[in-house]
Amino acid sequence: MPQDANHPLSDESICQVLVRQQLISAHKADEILKRKTALKKRLSKQREKNVDPDLPSSRIETLVTMIDVIHALNLKQETRPELALDEEAIFLALAEGWKIPYKKVDPVKLDLNVVTTTIPRNFAIKHLVLPIAISEGRLTVATANPFNTEALEDIARASKLEVDTVVSTRTDILKLIHEFFGFKHSIAAAENQFNTPIVDLGNLEQYVRLKSVDELPSNDSHIVNAVSHLFTYAFDQRASDIHIEPKRDTSMVRMRIDGVLHTVHKIPKKVHPAIVSRIKNLSRIDMAEKRRPQDGRIKTEKEGVEVEIRVSMIPTAFGEKVVMRIMDPDILFQDLDELGFTPTDLIRFNQFVSMPNGIVLVCGPTGSGKSTTLYSTLRSIYTPEINITTIEDPIEMVHEDFNQISVNPVVGVTFGSILRNILRQDPDVIMVGEMRDLETAENAIQAALTGHLVLSTLHTNDAPASITRLIDIGVPPFLIQATLRGIVSQRLVRKICDHCKEAIQIDTAELQQMGLQLGKSETVTVYRGKGCQHCRGTGYKGRVGIHEVLPYTESIRKLTTEVTDISAIREIAVEEGMVSLRENAINKFLTGVTTYQEVMRVTWEQS
């Protein structure tokens, strides 16, 4: 740290900037400066306990600055006490005081080659610099010390590019250096181990070679590290799926975040089979089989919590494609009042699942959050006094409070067949993953008739259509009348990012032209996300459900016949208080939860 008190990164200058930005009081700044020696010594000892002294980066990891001291004090912002004075808030204020742009680096948008080939890893760690983009002959470098002119000049000479600097937090820079250089090192080392020229025709033909059938062994340390990096990266980015897609010359790694796929890496094609083999090894999939689709699962840990990863392998023209669904318990198991139900709809839904018997259906397309609703419901109603049994294809998240059975048609375990057997297991509540055929529906109805509560899913566009779907697959109307208790249809909309949310005025006539009928003729205040570092510039962060809750009342029961009219059911349901998906989505739009673009996207079929 600079000794000159006037240097922008001196202890005194940092405190002065924070006082000017009204993040700390002048009195607090004086107090910190008086105690800085003792505070730094204590923090340094804490850091030394948490690092490996044999690592080259240990000296950097244990260095303590005034920024670290203030962050470690866990202070609140002086003028906004509801906000923490964390490292990001400190660097943001310093960047503003220095008149240098601040950037929250989005790892999804980084180019692996730009980060790892512009400067050496040791240089990046020593000077806390990270190349993040090249555009129009200029290199943008993120740094925690924009006044390190010697290092920036070295980067300019080495890259032969003009260098622009942005400020980022020390923690983010170190983390990205370790992640990107670690992944790059693992991939490069694995690639170097296999230097024999190859002819790769994927699954179209097999080029016979006497040596090395599988490109690299799955237990190779570099491949192990590379796969571990991918999982850690996915957890950090809140990804729901990891796609590893073989192409002709490379292999693409993409991750789905908030429902949208982002390309995060391109890896050499010759390393792809080894990565696939490693994932097969972890998920107990047959490593020798490359012609048939295969499924497996991996159990790992994220921040002390068990996470399950569902693995799907399928042969494509250029090799085996892998899709891994991350089953995060924080997502799958939530309190029901956090799922997006309106207060009225939540009361109705709780009434359904509190009944001693009958069928409750949760409907919607793939990716609409049905599994989250079902798992959250089962957890909310579980007590040691009841027996909950689930039949799933496959089991999405293992939970010890439930007795979970996985469908396996190869040995005759189907939704329909296992339902007949589990009635002898004395269940109180049965969850059937999907009511996809008449056999399953008949056995689920039989379970409901004999005093069990059955929860299941259907793929229909809205709640009233579920009644006709049951009739279409062959269920007699009188059995539906006797067992159905309620239906929930749902979708997921992206939420506006809280960090960049802004209010705007919009004319309702303009919304009507887009298909949103608000029943008003004036300007309304709505919200949108401008786009910031927290949401990767999208304006959205996280998702929430919209629901359509249909109680199966006596009026609707009378309309359930062989020639059921969906329009008539919907009309009666609305008269009795059902709020449609579109109306609930519009309500979330008007209350600032989401945008009209999301309303149109997820409720298009009701337009």
Coordinates of C-alpha atoms in Angstrom, one line a residue:
M1 CA 0.0 0.0 0.0
P2 CA 1.4 3.5 -0.9
Q3 CA 3.0 5.3 2.0
D4 CA 2.3 8.8 0.6
A5 CA -0.9 10.0 2.3
N6 CA -1.9 11.8 -0.9
H7 CA -1.8 8.7 -3.0
P8 CA -5.3 7.7 -4.1
L9 CA -4.8 4.3 -2.6
S10 CA -3.4 5.4 0.7
D11 CA -5.3 4.6 3.9
E12 CA -6.1 8.3 4.4
S13 CA -7.3 8.9 0.8
I14 CA -9.5 5.8 0.9
C15 CA -11.2 7.0 4.1
Q16 CA -11.6 10.6 2.7
V17 CA -13.3 9.3 -0.5
L18 CA -15.7 7.2 1.6
V19 CA -16.5 10.2 3.8
R20 CA -17.2 12.4 0.7
Q21 CA -19.4 9.7 -0.7
Q22 CA -21.3 9.6 2.6
L23 CA -20.6 5.9 3.1
I24 CA -19.0 6.5 6.5
S25 CA -18.9 9.4 8.9
A26 CA -15.8 11.5 9.5
H27 CA -15.8 10.3 13.1
K28 CA -15.8 6.7 12.0
A29 CA -13.0 7.3 9.5
D30 CA -10.8 8.8 12.3
E31 CA -11.6 5.9 14.5
I32 CA -10.6 3.4 11.8
L33 CA -7.4 5.2 11.0
K34 CA -6.4 5.2 14.7
R35 CA -6.9 1.5 15.0
K36 CA -5.7 0.5 11.5
T37 CA -2.4 -1.2 12.6
A38 CA -4.2 -3.5 15.0
L39 CA -7.0 -4.2 12.6
K40 CA -4.7 -5.1 9.8
K41 CA -2.6 -7.4 12.0
R42 CA -5.7 -9.2 13.2
L43 CA -7.1 -9.6 9.7
S44 CA -3.8 -10.7 8.3
K45 CA -3.6 -13.6 10.9
Q46 CA -7.1 -14.7 9.9
R47 CA -6.1 -14.8 6.3
E48 CA -2.9 -16.8 6.9
K49 CA -5.0 -19.5 8.5
N50 CA -7.1 -19.9 5.4
V51 CA -4.5 -20.1 2.6
D52 CA -2.0 -22.7 1.5
P53 CA 1.5 -21.3 2.1
D54 CA 2.9 -23.4 -0.7
L55 CA 0.7 -21.7 -3.3
P56 CA 2.5 -18.9 -5.3
S57 CA -0.5 -16.6 -4.8
S58 CA -0.4 -16.9 -1.0
R59 CA 1.4 -13.6 -0.5
I60 CA -1.2 -11.8 -2.5
E61 CA -4.1 -13.6 -0.7
T62 CA -2.8 -12.5 2.7
L63 CA -2.1 -8.9 1.9
V64 CA -4.4 -6.6 3.9
T65 CA -5.4 -3.1 2.7
M66 CA -7.6 -0.4 4.2
I67 CA -10.4 -1.6 1.9
D68 CA -10.2 -5.0 3.4
V69 CA -10.2 -3.6 6.9
I70 CA -13.3 -1.5 6.3
H71 CA -15.1 -4.4 4.6
A72 CA -14.2 -6.8 7.5
L73 CA -15.8 -4.4 10.0
N74 CA -19.3 -5.2 8.6
L75 CA -20.4 -1.6 8.7
K76 CA -23.7 -0.2 7.4
Q77 CA -23.7 2.7 4.9
E78 CA -24.0 6.0 6.7
T79 CA -26.9 7.5 4.7
R80 CA -28.5 4.1 3.8
P81 CA -28.3 1.9 6.9
E82 CA -30.3 -0.8 5.2
L83 CA -27.4 -1.5 2.9
A84 CA -24.1 -3.1 3.9
L85 CA -20.8 -1.4 3.3
D86 CA -19.4 -4.4 1.4
E87 CA -16.3 -4.6 -0.8
E88 CA -18.3 -3.8 -3.9
A89 CA -19.9 -0.6 -2.4
I90 CA -16.4 0.5 -1.4
F91 CA -14.8 0.0 -4.8
L92 CA -17.8 1.5 -6.5
A93 CA -17.4 4.7 -4.4
L94 CA -13.7 4.8 -5.0
A95 CA -14.1 4.4 -8.7
E96 CA -16.5 7.3 -8.7
G97 CA -14.1 9.4 -6.6
W98 CA -11.2 8.5 -9.0
K99 CA -13.4 9.3 -12.1
I100 CA -12.6 5.8 -13.5
P101 CA -15.4 3.4 -14.7
Y102 CA -16.4 0.6 -12.3
K103 CA -17.3 -2.7 -13.8
K104 CA -18.8 -5.8 -12.2
V105 CA -17.2 -8.4 -14.4
D106 CA -19.6 -11.0 -15.8
P107 CA -17.7 -14.2 -16.2
V108 CA -20.3 -15.5 -18.7
K109 CA -19.3 -12.8 -21.1
L110 CA -15.6 -13.2 -20.8
D111 CA -13.5 -14.8 -23.6
L112 CA -11.3 -17.5 -22.1
N113 CA -8.5 -16.8 -24.6
V114 CA -8.5 -13.1 -24.0
V115 CA -8.3 -13.6 -20.2
T116 CA -5.6 -16.4 -20.3
T117 CA -3.3 -15.6 -23.2
T118 CA -2.8 -11.8 -22.9
I119 CA -0.7 -12.0 -19.7
P120 CA 0.7 -14.8 -17.6
R121 CA -1.2 -16.0 -14.5
N122 CA 1.5 -15.0 -12.0
F123 CA 1.6 -11.5 -13.5
A124 CA -2.2 -11.2 -13.2
I125 CA -2.1 -12.3 -9.6
K126 CA 0.8 -10.2 -8.6
H127 CA -0.7 -7.0 -10.0
L128 CA -4.4 -7.9 -9.6
V129 CA -5.2 -7.2 -13.2
L130 CA -7.5 -9.1 -15.5
P131 CA -7.8 -8.6 -19.3
I132 CA -11.6 -8.8 -20.0
A133 CA -12.2 -7.6 -23.6
I134 CA -10.5 -6.6 -26.9
S135 CA -12.4 -4.2 -29.1
E136 CA -11.2 -1.9 -32.0
G137 CA -7.6 -2.4 -31.1
R138 CA -8.0 -1.6 -27.4
L139 CA -7.7 -3.9 -24.5
T140 CA -9.9 -3.4 -21.4
V141 CA -8.3 -4.4 -18.2
A142 CA -10.1 -4.8 -14.8
T143 CA -8.0 -4.0 -11.8
A144 CA -8.2 -3.2 -8.2
N145 CA -5.3 -0.7 -8.5
P146 CA -5.8 1.5 -11.6
F147 CA -2.7 3.6 -10.5
N148 CA -0.2 0.8 -11.2
T149 CA 1.0 2.4 -14.3
E150 CA 4.1 0.2 -14.6
A151 CA 2.0 -3.0 -14.8
L152 CA -0.4 -1.4 -17.3
E153 CA 2.4 -0.2 -19.5
D154 CA 3.9 -3.8 -19.4
I155 CA 0.5 -5.1 -20.6
A156 CA 0.3 -2.6 -23.4
R157 CA 3.8 -3.5 -24.6
A158 CA 3.1 -7.3 -24.4
S159 CA -0.3 -7.1 -26.1
K160 CA 0.7 -4.3 -28.5
L161 CA -2.7 -2.7 -27.8
E162 CA -3.9 0.5 -26.2
V163 CA -5.0 -0.3 -22.6
D164 CA -8.2 1.0 -21.0
T165 CA -8.8 0.4 -17.3
V166 CA -11.9 -0.3 -15.3
V167 CA -12.1 -0.8 -11.5
S168 CA -13.3 -4.1 -10.1
T169 CA -13.1 -5.6 -6.6
R170 CA -10.0 -7.5 -5.5
T171 CA -12.1 -10.5 -4.6
D172 CA -13.7 -10.8 -8.0
I173 CA -10.4 -10.4 -9.8
L174 CA -8.7 -13.1 -7.8
K175 CA -11.6 -15.4 -8.1
L176 CA -11.8 -15.0 -11.9
I177 CA -8.0 -15.4 -12.3
H178 CA -8.1 -18.7 -10.4
E179 CA -11.2 -19.9 -12.3
F180 CA -10.2 -19.0 -15.8
F181 CA -6.5 -19.8 -15.6
G182 CA -7.3 -23.0 -13.7
F183 CA -9.7 -24.2 -16.3
K184 CA -7.4 -23.1 -19.2
H185 CA -4.5 -24.9 -17.6
S186 CA -6.5 -28.1 -17.1
I187 CA -7.8 -28.1 -20.7
A188 CA -4.4 -27.2 -22.2
A189 CA -2.5 -29.9 -20.2
A190 CA -5.1 -32.5 -21.1
E191 CA -4.9 -31.5 -24.8
N192 CA -1.1 -31.7 -24.7
Q193 CA -1.2 -35.3 -23.4
F194 CA -2.9 -36.3 -26.6
N195 CA -0.9 -35.0 -29.5
T196 CA -1.6 -37.8 -32.0
P197 CA -3.5 -36.4 -35.0
I198 CA -7.1 -37.6 -35.0
V199 CA -9.8 -38.0 -37.5
D200 CA -13.1 -37.3 -35.7
L201 CA -16.3 -38.3 -37.4
G202 CA -18.3 -38.4 -34.3
N203 CA -21.1 -41.0 -34.3
L204 CA -21.4 -41.1 -38.1
E205 CA -18.4 -43.4 -38.6
Q206 CA -15.7 -44.8 -36.4
Y207 CA -12.1 -44.1 -37.5
V208 CA -10.1 -47.1 -36.4
R209 CA -6.8 -46.4 -34.6
L210 CA -4.7 -48.9 -32.8
K211 CA -3.8 -46.6 -29.9
S212 CA -6.1 -44.8 -27.4
V213 CA -9.8 -45.6 -27.9
D214 CA -10.9 -42.9 -25.5
E215 CA -9.1 -39.7 -26.1
L216 CA -8.0 -39.2 -22.5
P217 CA -8.6 -41.3 -19.3
S218 CA -11.5 -40.0 -17.2
N219 CA -9.3 -40.1 -14.1
D220 CA -6.7 -37.8 -15.6
S221 CA -6.0 -35.0 -13.0
H222 CA -6.4 -32.2 -15.6
I223 CA -9.7 -33.5 -16.8
V224 CA -10.9 -33.9 -13.2
N225 CA -9.9 -30.3 -12.5
A226 CA -11.6 -29.0 -15.7
V227 CA -14.9 -30.7 -14.8
S228 CA -14.7 -29.4 -11.3
H229 CA -14.2 -25.9 -12.6
L230 CA -17.3 -26.2 -14.7
F231 CA -19.5 -27.3 -11.8
T232 CA -18.1 -24.5 -9.6
Y233 CA -18.6 -22.0 -12.3
A234 CA -22.2 -23.1 -12.8
F235 CA -23.0 -22.9 -9.1
D236 CA -21.5 -19.4 -8.9
Q237 CA -23.6 -18.2 -11.9
R238 CA -26.9 -19.8 -10.6
A239 CA -27.1 -21.9 -13.7
S240 CA -30.0 -24.4 -14.0
D241 CA -28.4 -26.5 -16.8
I242 CA -25.0 -27.1 -18.3
H243 CA -24.8 -28.1 -22.0
I244 CA -21.6 -29.6 -23.5
E245 CA -22.1 -29.7 -27.2
P246 CA -19.6 -31.3 -29.7
K247 CA -19.2 -29.4 -33.0
R248 CA -17.0 -30.3 -35.9
D249 CA -13.9 -28.6 -34.6
T250 CA -14.6 -27.5 -31.1
S251 CA -16.9 -28.3 -28.2
M252 CA -19.3 -25.6 -26.8
V253 CA -20.1 -25.2 -23.1
R254 CA -23.3 -23.3 -22.5
M255 CA -25.2 -22.6 -19.3
R256 CA -28.9 -21.7 -18.8
I257 CA -29.2 -18.8 -16.4
D258 CA -32.7 -17.5 -15.6
G259 CA -34.1 -19.5 -18.5
V260 CA -31.6 -18.2 -21.1
L261 CA -28.6 -20.0 -22.5
H262 CA -25.2 -18.3 -22.5
T263 CA -22.1 -19.6 -24.2
V264 CA -19.3 -19.7 -21.6
H265 CA -16.5 -21.7 -23.1
K266 CA -15.2 -23.3 -26.3
I267 CA -12.9 -26.2 -25.6
P268 CA -10.7 -28.2 -28.0
K269 CA -12.6 -31.1 -29.7
K270 CA -9.9 -33.6 -28.8
V271 CA -10.6 -33.0 -25.0
H272 CA -14.4 -33.5 -25.4
P273 CA -14.5 -37.3 -25.1
A274 CA -12.3 -37.2 -22.0
I275 CA -14.7 -34.7 -20.3
V276 CA -17.7 -36.8 -21.3
S277 CA -15.9 -39.9 -19.9
R278 CA -15.3 -38.1 -16.6
I279 CA -18.9 -37.1 -16.3
K280 CA -20.0 -40.7 -17.1
N281 CA -17.7 -41.9 -14.4
L282 CA -19.1 -39.5 -11.9
S283 CA -22.7 -40.3 -12.8
R284 CA -22.2 -44.1 -13.1
I285 CA -23.1 -44.2 -16.7
D286 CA -21.7 -47.0 -19.0
M287 CA -18.5 -45.5 -20.4
A288 CA -18.2 -48.0 -23.2
E289 CA -21.7 -47.2 -24.6
K290 CA -21.7 -44.3 -27.1
R291 CA -24.6 -45.2 -29.4
R292 CA -27.6 -45.1 -27.0
P293 CA -29.0 -42.2 -24.9
Q294 CA -28.1 -42.7 -21.2
D295 CA -29.1 -41.0 -18.0
G296 CA -27.4 -40.7 -14.6
R297 CA -27.0 -38.5 -11.6
I298 CA -24.2 -36.9 -9.6
K299 CA -24.4 -35.8 -6.0
T300 CA -22.1 -33.0 -5.0
E301 CA -21.9 -30.1 -2.5
K302 CA -22.4 -26.4 -2.9
E303 CA -21.5 -24.2 0.1
G304 CA -22.2 -27.1 2.5
V305 CA -25.5 -28.1 0.9
E306 CA -26.0 -31.3 -1.1
V307 CA -26.8 -30.6 -4.7
E308 CA -28.0 -33.3 -7.2
I309 CA -27.1 -33.1 -10.9
R310 CA -29.2 -35.0 -13.4
V311 CA -27.1 -36.1 -16.4
S312 CA -28.4 -36.9 -19.9
M313 CA -26.2 -38.2 -22.6
I314 CA -27.3 -38.5 -26.2
P315 CA -25.4 -39.3 -29.4
T316 CA -25.2 -36.5 -32.0
A317 CA -23.5 -36.2 -35.4
F318 CA -20.2 -35.0 -33.9
G319 CA -20.2 -37.0 -30.6
E320 CA -22.1 -37.3 -27.4
K321 CA -23.9 -34.3 -26.2
V322 CA -24.2 -33.9 -22.4
V323 CA -26.9 -31.9 -20.6
M324 CA -26.7 -31.6 -16.8
R325 CA -29.7 -30.3 -14.9
I326 CA -28.6 -28.8 -11.5
M327 CA -31.3 -29.7 -8.9
D328 CA -30.6 -27.0 -6.3
P329 CA -32.5 -27.7 -3.0
D330 CA -32.7 -23.9 -2.5
I331 CA -34.8 -23.7 -5.7
L332 CA -36.8 -27.0 -5.4
F333 CA -37.8 -26.6 -1.8
Q334 CA -39.3 -23.2 -1.0
D335 CA -42.0 -21.9 1.2
L336 CA -45.3 -21.8 -0.7
D337 CA -45.7 -18.1 -0.1
E338 CA -42.4 -17.5 -2.0
L339 CA -43.6 -19.2 -5.2
G340 CA -45.6 -16.3 -6.5
F341 CA -49.1 -17.2 -5.5
T342 CA -51.5 -14.3 -4.8
P343 CA -52.9 -14.4 -1.2
T344 CA -56.3 -15.7 -2.5
D345 CA -54.8 -18.3 -4.7
L346 CA -52.5 -19.5 -2.0
I347 CA -55.4 -20.0 0.4
R348 CA -57.2 -22.0 -2.3
F349 CA -54.2 -24.1 -3.1
N350 CA -53.6 -24.9 0.6
Q351 CA -57.3 -26.0 0.8
F352 CA -56.6 -28.5 -2.0
V353 CA -53.6 -30.0 -0.5
S354 CA -55.1 -30.2 3.0
M355 CA -57.9 -32.5 1.9
P356 CA -57.6 -36.1 3.0
N357 CA -58.2 -37.6 -0.4
G358 CA -58.7 -36.7 -4.1
I359 CA -56.5 -35.5 -7.0
V360 CA -54.7 -32.2 -7.3
L361 CA -53.1 -31.4 -10.7
V362 CA -50.3 -28.9 -11.4
C363 CA -50.2 -28.0 -15.1
G364 CA -47.8 -26.2 -17.5
P365 CA -45.2 -26.8 -20.1
T366 CA -41.7 -28.1 -19.5
G367 CA -39.7 -25.6 -17.5
S368 CA -42.7 -23.9 -15.9
G369 CA -41.7 -24.8 -12.3
K370 CA -44.1 -27.7 -11.7
S371 CA -41.5 -29.7 -9.9
T372 CA -40.7 -26.8 -7.6
T373 CA -44.4 -26.4 -6.7
L374 CA -44.8 -30.1 -6.1
Y375 CA -41.7 -30.6 -4.0
S376 CA -42.4 -27.4 -2.0
T377 CA -45.9 -28.6 -1.4
L378 CA -44.8 -32.0 -0.2
R379 CA -42.3 -30.5 2.2
S380 CA -44.9 -28.1 3.5
I381 CA -47.5 -30.8 4.3
Y382 CA -45.0 -33.4 5.6
T383 CA -45.2 -34.4 9.3
P384 CA -43.9 -37.5 11.0
E385 CA -47.5 -38.7 11.2
I386 CA -48.0 -39.1 7.4
N387 CA -46.4 -41.3 4.8
I388 CA -45.5 -39.5 1.5
T389 CA -44.6 -41.7 -1.5
T390 CA -43.5 -40.3 -4.9
I391 CA -43.2 -41.9 -8.3
E392 CA -40.9 -40.0 -10.6
D393 CA -39.2 -40.3 -13.9
P394 CA -36.5 -39.7 -12.9
I395 CA -36.2 -38.8 -9.2
E396 CA -35.3 -35.1 -9.4
M397 CA -34.1 -34.5 -5.9
V398 CA -33.7 -37.1 -3.2
H399 CA -35.3 -36.1 0.1
E400 CA -35.2 -38.3 3.1
D401 CA -38.7 -37.4 4.3
F402 CA -40.3 -38.9 1.2
N403 CA -40.3 -42.5 -0.1
Q404 CA -39.2 -42.0 -3.7
I405 CA -39.5 -44.5 -6.4
S406 CA -37.9 -44.1 -9.9
V407 CA -39.8 -45.3 -13.0
N408 CA -37.9 -48.1 -14.9
P409 CA -39.8 -49.5 -17.8
V410 CA -37.1 -52.0 -18.6
V411 CA -38.0 -54.0 -15.5
G412 CA -41.7 -53.2 -15.7
V413 CA -41.8 -50.3 -13.2
T414 CA -44.1 -47.7 -14.9
F415 CA -46.2 -45.0 -13.4
G416 CA -49.3 -47.2 -13.7
S417 CA -47.9 -50.5 -12.5
I418 CA -46.1 -49.1 -9.4
L419 CA -49.2 -47.2 -8.4
R420 CA -51.0 -50.6 -7.9
N421 CA -48.2 -51.8 -5.6
I422 CA -47.6 -48.7 -3.5
L423 CA -51.2 -48.8 -2.3
R424 CA -50.1 -51.7 -0.1
Q425 CA -47.4 -49.5 1.4
D426 CA -50.0 -47.5 3.4
P427 CA -49.3 -44.1 1.9
D428 CA -51.3 -41.0 2.9
V429 CA -50.0 -38.7 0.1
I430 CA -48.9 -40.0 -3.4
M431 CA -47.0 -37.8 -5.9
V432 CA -47.1 -39.1 -9.5
G433 CA -44.5 -37.3 -11.6
E434 CA -46.8 -37.1 -14.7
M435 CA -50.3 -38.4 -15.6
R436 CA -49.3 -39.3 -19.1
D437 CA -51.6 -42.2 -20.1
L438 CA -54.9 -44.0 -19.2
E439 CA -53.3 -46.7 -17.0
T440 CA -51.6 -44.1 -14.8
A441 CA -54.7 -41.9 -14.6
E442 CA -56.9 -44.9 -13.7
N443 CA -54.6 -46.1 -10.9
A444 CA -54.2 -42.5 -9.6
I445 CA -58.0 -42.2 -9.5
Q446 CA -58.3 -45.6 -7.8
A447 CA -55.8 -44.4 -5.1
A448 CA -57.9 -41.2 -4.7
L449 CA -61.1 -43.2 -4.4
T450 CA -59.6 -45.4 -1.6
G451 CA -58.7 -42.4 0.6
H452 CA -55.4 -41.1 -0.6
L453 CA -54.4 -37.6 -1.7
V454 CA -52.7 -37.7 -5.1
L455 CA -50.6 -34.9 -6.6
S456 CA -49.6 -35.1 -10.2
T457 CA -48.8 -33.0 -13.3
L458 CA -50.3 -32.6 -16.8
H459 CA -48.9 -30.8 -19.8
T460 CA -51.8 -28.4 -20.7
N461 CA -51.9 -24.7 -21.5
D462 CA -54.3 -23.7 -18.7
A463 CA -56.3 -25.1 -15.8
P464 CA -59.7 -25.7 -17.6
A465 CA -58.0 -27.7 -20.4
S466 CA -56.8 -30.2 -17.9
I467 CA -60.3 -31.5 -17.4
T468 CA -60.7 -32.2 -21.2
R469 CA -57.2 -33.7 -21.3
L470 CA -58.2 -36.3 -18.7
I471 CA -61.3 -37.1 -20.8
D472 CA -59.2 -37.3 -24.0
I473 CA -56.9 -40.0 -22.5
G474 CA -59.9 -42.1 -21.6
V475 CA -60.9 -41.2 -18.0
P476 CA -64.7 -41.5 -17.6
P477 CA -66.2 -38.1 -16.5
F478 CA -67.9 -39.6 -13.5
L479 CA -64.5 -40.6 -12.1
I480 CA -63.2 -37.1 -12.6
Q481 CA -66.2 -35.8 -10.8
A482 CA -65.6 -38.1 -7.9
T483 CA -61.9 -37.4 -7.4
L484 CA -60.7 -34.1 -8.8
R485 CA -60.2 -31.4 -6.1
G486 CA -58.4 -28.6 -7.8
I487 CA -56.0 -27.6 -10.6
V488 CA -53.1 -25.2 -10.7
S489 CA -51.7 -24.0 -14.1
Q490 CA -48.4 -22.1 -13.9
R491 CA -45.6 -20.4 -15.8
L492 CA -42.3 -18.7 -14.8
V493 CA -41.6 -15.0 -15.5
R494 CA -38.2 -13.3 -15.1
K495 CA -38.1 -10.7 -12.3
I496 CA -36.9 -7.2 -12.8
C497 CA -33.4 -6.7 -11.3
D498 CA -33.7 -4.9 -8.0
H499 CA -30.4 -3.1 -8.5
C500 CA -31.3 -1.3 -11.7
K501 CA -35.1 -1.1 -11.5
E502 CA -36.5 2.2 -12.7
A503 CA -40.0 3.6 -13.0
I504 CA -41.3 4.7 -16.4
Q505 CA -44.6 6.2 -17.7
I506 CA -46.4 4.3 -20.4
D507 CA -49.7 5.0 -22.2
T508 CA -52.3 2.2 -21.8
A509 CA -53.2 2.7 -25.5
E510 CA -49.6 1.6 -26.4
L511 CA -50.0 -1.5 -24.2
Q512 CA -53.4 -2.3 -25.8
Q513 CA -51.7 -2.3 -29.2
M514 CA -49.3 -4.9 -27.8
G515 CA -52.2 -7.1 -26.6
L516 CA -52.4 -6.0 -22.9
Q517 CA -55.9 -4.8 -22.0
L518 CA -55.7 -2.9 -18.7
G519 CA -59.2 -1.5 -18.9
K520 CA -57.8 2.1 -18.4
S521 CA -57.4 5.0 -20.7
E522 CA -54.6 6.9 -19.0
T523 CA -50.9 6.8 -18.4
V524 CA -49.7 4.2 -15.9
T525 CA -46.4 3.9 -14.0
V526 CA -44.6 0.6 -14.7
Y527 CA -41.0 -0.6 -14.1
R528 CA -38.1 -2.0 -16.1
G529 CA -34.5 -3.0 -15.5
K530 CA -32.0 -0.7 -17.1
G531 CA -29.4 -3.4 -17.1
C532 CA -26.4 -3.5 -14.7
Q533 CA -23.5 -5.6 -13.6
H534 CA -25.7 -7.6 -11.2
C535 CA -28.1 -8.8 -14.0
R536 CA -25.5 -9.0 -16.9
G537 CA -27.1 -6.1 -18.6
T538 CA -30.4 -8.0 -19.1
G539 CA -32.6 -6.0 -16.6
Y540 CA -33.7 -9.3 -15.1
K541 CA -32.5 -11.4 -12.1
G542 CA -34.3 -14.5 -10.9
R543 CA -37.7 -15.9 -11.7
V544 CA -41.1 -16.1 -10.0
G545 CA -44.2 -18.1 -10.8
I546 CA -47.6 -16.9 -12.1
H547 CA -50.5 -19.2 -11.4
E548 CA -54.1 -19.9 -12.3
V549 CA -55.9 -21.8 -9.5
L550 CA -59.1 -23.6 -10.3
P551 CA -61.1 -25.1 -7.5
Y552 CA -63.2 -28.0 -8.8
T553 CA -66.5 -26.8 -7.6
E554 CA -70.0 -28.2 -8.0
S555 CA -70.8 -25.9 -10.9
I556 CA -67.8 -27.1 -12.8
R557 CA -68.4 -30.7 -11.8
K558 CA -71.8 -30.5 -13.6
L559 CA -70.1 -29.3 -16.8
T560 CA -67.8 -32.3 -16.8
T561 CA -69.3 -34.6 -19.5
E562 CA -68.2 -36.5 -22.6
V563 CA -68.7 -33.3 -24.5
T564 CA -67.2 -30.9 -22.0
D565 CA -67.0 -27.3 -23.2
I566 CA -63.7 -25.6 -22.1
S567 CA -65.1 -22.2 -22.7
A568 CA -68.1 -22.8 -20.4
I569 CA -65.8 -24.2 -17.7
R570 CA -63.5 -21.1 -18.0
E571 CA -66.5 -18.8 -17.9
I572 CA -67.9 -20.4 -14.7
A573 CA -64.5 -20.5 -13.1
V574 CA -64.0 -16.8 -13.7
E575 CA -67.4 -16.0 -12.3
E576 CA -66.4 -18.0 -9.2
G577 CA -63.2 -16.0 -8.7
M578 CA -60.5 -17.7 -10.7
V579 CA -57.9 -15.3 -11.9
S580 CA -56.3 -16.3 -15.2
L581 CA -52.6 -16.6 -15.9
R582 CA -52.7 -13.5 -18.1
E583 CA -54.4 -11.5 -15.3
N584 CA -52.0 -12.6 -12.7
A585 CA -49.1 -11.8 -15.0
I586 CA -50.5 -8.3 -15.7
N587 CA -50.8 -7.8 -11.9
K588 CA -47.1 -8.7 -11.5
F589 CA -46.3 -6.3 -14.3
L590 CA -48.3 -3.4 -12.7
T591 CA -46.8 -4.0 -9.3
G592 CA -43.2 -3.8 -10.6
V593 CA -42.3 -7.5 -10.4
T594 CA -41.8 -8.1 -14.1
T595 CA -42.2 -6.4 -17.5
Y596 CA -44.9 -6.4 -20.2
Q597 CA -42.4 -8.3 -22.5
E598 CA -42.4 -11.2 -20.0
V599 CA -46.2 -11.1 -19.8
M600 CA -46.5 -11.4 -23.5
R601 CA -43.9 -14.1 -23.7
V602 CA -45.3 -16.5 -21.2
T603 CA -49.1 -15.9 -21.8
W604 CA -49.1 -15.7 -25.6
E605 CA -51.6 -18.6 -25.9
Q606 CA -54.2 -16.5 -24.1
S607 CA -53.6 -13.4 -26.3

